[in-house]
Short mmCIF file of C-alpha atoms in Angstrom, two decimals:
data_model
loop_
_atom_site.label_atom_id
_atom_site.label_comp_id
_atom_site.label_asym_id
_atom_site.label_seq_id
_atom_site.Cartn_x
_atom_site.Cartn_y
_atom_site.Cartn_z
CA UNK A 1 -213.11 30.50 75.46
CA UNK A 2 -216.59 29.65 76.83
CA UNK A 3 -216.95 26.77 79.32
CA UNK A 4 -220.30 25.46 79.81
CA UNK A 5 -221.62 23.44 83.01
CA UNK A 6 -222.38 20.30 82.35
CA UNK A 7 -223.15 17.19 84.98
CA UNK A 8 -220.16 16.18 86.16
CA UNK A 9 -217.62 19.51 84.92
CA UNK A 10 -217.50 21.53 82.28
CA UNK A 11 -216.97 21.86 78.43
CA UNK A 12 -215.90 23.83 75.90
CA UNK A 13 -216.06 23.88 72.24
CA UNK A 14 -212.45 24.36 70.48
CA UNK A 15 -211.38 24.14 66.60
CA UNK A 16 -209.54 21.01 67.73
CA UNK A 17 -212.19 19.35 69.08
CA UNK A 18 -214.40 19.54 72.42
CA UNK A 19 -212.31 19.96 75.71
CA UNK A 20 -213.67 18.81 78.91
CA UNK A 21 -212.85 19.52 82.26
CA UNK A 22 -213.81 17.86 85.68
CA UNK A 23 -212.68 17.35 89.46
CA UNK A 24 -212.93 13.59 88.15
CA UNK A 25 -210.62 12.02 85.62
CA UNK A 26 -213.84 9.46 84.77
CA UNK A 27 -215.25 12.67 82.85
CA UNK A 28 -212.77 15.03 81.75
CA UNK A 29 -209.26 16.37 82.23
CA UNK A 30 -208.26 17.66 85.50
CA UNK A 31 -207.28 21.55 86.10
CA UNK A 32 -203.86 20.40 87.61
CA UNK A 33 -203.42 18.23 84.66
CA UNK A 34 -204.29 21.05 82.46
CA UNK A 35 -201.84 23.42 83.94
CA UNK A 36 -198.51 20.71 83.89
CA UNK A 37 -199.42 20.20 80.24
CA UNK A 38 -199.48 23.79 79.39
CA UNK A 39 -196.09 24.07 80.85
CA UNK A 40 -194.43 20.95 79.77
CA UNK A 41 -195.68 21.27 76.29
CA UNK A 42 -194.76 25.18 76.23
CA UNK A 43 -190.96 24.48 77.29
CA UNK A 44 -190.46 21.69 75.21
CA UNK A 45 -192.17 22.92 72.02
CA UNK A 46 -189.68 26.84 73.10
CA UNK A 47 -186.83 24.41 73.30
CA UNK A 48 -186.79 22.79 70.14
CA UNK A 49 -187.38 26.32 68.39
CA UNK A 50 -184.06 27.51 70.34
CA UNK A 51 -181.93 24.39 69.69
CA UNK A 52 -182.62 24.54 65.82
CA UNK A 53 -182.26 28.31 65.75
CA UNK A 54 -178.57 26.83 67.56
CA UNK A 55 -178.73 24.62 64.61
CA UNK A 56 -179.12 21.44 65.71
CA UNK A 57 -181.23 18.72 64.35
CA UNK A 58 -183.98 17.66 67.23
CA UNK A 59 -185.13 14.35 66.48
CA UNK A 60 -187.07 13.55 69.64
CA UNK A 61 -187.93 15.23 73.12
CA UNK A 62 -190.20 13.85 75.64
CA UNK A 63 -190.92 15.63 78.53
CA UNK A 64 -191.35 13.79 81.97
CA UNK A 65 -193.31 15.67 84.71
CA UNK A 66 -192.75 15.57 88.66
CA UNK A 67 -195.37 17.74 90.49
CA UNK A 68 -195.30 18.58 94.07
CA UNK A 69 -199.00 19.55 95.78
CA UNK A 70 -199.83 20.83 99.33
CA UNK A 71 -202.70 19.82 100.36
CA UNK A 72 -202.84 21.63 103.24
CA UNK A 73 -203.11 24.59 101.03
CA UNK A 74 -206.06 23.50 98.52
CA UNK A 75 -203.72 21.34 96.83
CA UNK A 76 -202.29 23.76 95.01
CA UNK A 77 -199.17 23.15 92.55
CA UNK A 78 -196.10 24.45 94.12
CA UNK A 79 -193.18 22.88 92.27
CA UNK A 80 -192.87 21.52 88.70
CA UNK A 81 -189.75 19.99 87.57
CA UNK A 82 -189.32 18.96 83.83
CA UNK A 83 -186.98 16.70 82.96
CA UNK A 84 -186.10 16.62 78.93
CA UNK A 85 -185.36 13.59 76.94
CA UNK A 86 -183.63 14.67 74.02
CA UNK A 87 -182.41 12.68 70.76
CA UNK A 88 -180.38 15.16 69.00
CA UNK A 89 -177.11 13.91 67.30
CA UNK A 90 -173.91 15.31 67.34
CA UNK A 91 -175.07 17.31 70.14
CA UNK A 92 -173.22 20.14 72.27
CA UNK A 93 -174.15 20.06 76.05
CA UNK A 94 -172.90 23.57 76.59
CA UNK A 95 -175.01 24.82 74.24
CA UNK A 96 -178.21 22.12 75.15
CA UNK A 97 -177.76 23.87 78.69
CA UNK A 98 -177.89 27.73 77.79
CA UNK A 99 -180.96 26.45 75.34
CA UNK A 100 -182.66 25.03 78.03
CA UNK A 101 -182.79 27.73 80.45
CA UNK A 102 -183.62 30.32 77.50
CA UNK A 103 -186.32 27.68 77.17
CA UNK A 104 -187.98 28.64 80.80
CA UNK A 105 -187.46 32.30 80.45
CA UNK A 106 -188.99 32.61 76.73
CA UNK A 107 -192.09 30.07 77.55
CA UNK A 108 -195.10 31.84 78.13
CA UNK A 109 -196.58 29.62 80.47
CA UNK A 110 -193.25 29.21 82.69
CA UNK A 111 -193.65 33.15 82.74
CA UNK A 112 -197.22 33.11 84.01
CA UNK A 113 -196.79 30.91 86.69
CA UNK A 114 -193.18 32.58 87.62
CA UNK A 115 -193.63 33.84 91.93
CA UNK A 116 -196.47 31.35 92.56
CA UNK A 117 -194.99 28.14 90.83
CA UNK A 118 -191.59 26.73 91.28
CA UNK A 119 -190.39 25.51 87.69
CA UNK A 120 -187.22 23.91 87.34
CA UNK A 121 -185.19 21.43 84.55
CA UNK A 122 -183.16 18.70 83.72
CA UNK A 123 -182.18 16.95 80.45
CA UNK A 124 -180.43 13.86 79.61
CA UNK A 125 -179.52 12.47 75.85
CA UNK A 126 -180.67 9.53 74.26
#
């Protein structure tokens, strides 16, 4: 990827469509924002892989995000938990726990972040 400087951030071009990026949600995403999404989206989208490789049927997850910052230290991220919101029917807890922590250990974005990053989860059923 190739991000390009524009007046308030910067942009780049992707098949999707054009990303931008800024310091200032008025004109673009923010890097922190970024980063959560990367890692909520990566553990949720793992998770669902592993629960219907378990072989249940995943009608819904939502992912709710709480971040903890330090601004003393750039306002970095240090902790993110994820809390899943799962719909799956008939479902076995024992086995929506074991998927769920072969969920951070197989995301690649959980992995990236793993030292520098606390990451940790939580589900409930709908």
């Amino acid at each position: 990827m190739e991000f390009k400087m524009k007046e308030k951030g910067f942009i780049t071009e992707l098949p999707y469509g054009d990303l931008h990026v800024s310091g200032n949600e008025e004109y673009g995403f923010r890097p922190y924002q970024l980063l959560v999404s990367s890692i909520a989206v990566c553990s949720g989208g793992v998770l669902k892989s592993i629960l219907e490789k378990m072989r249940m049927e995943v009608e819904d997850i939502s992912v709710k995000t709480e971040v903890e910052r330090n601004a003393e230290e750039a306002n970095r991220v240090e902790k993110i938990h994820l809390h899943f919101v799962l719909r799956v029917p008939n479902a076995d807890l024992n086995k929506i726990e074991k998927a769920v922590h072969l969920a951070n250990k197989n995301c690649p974005m959980v992995q990236s972040v793993k030292g520098s990053i606390d990451i940790n989860e939580s589900f409930e059923l709908i």
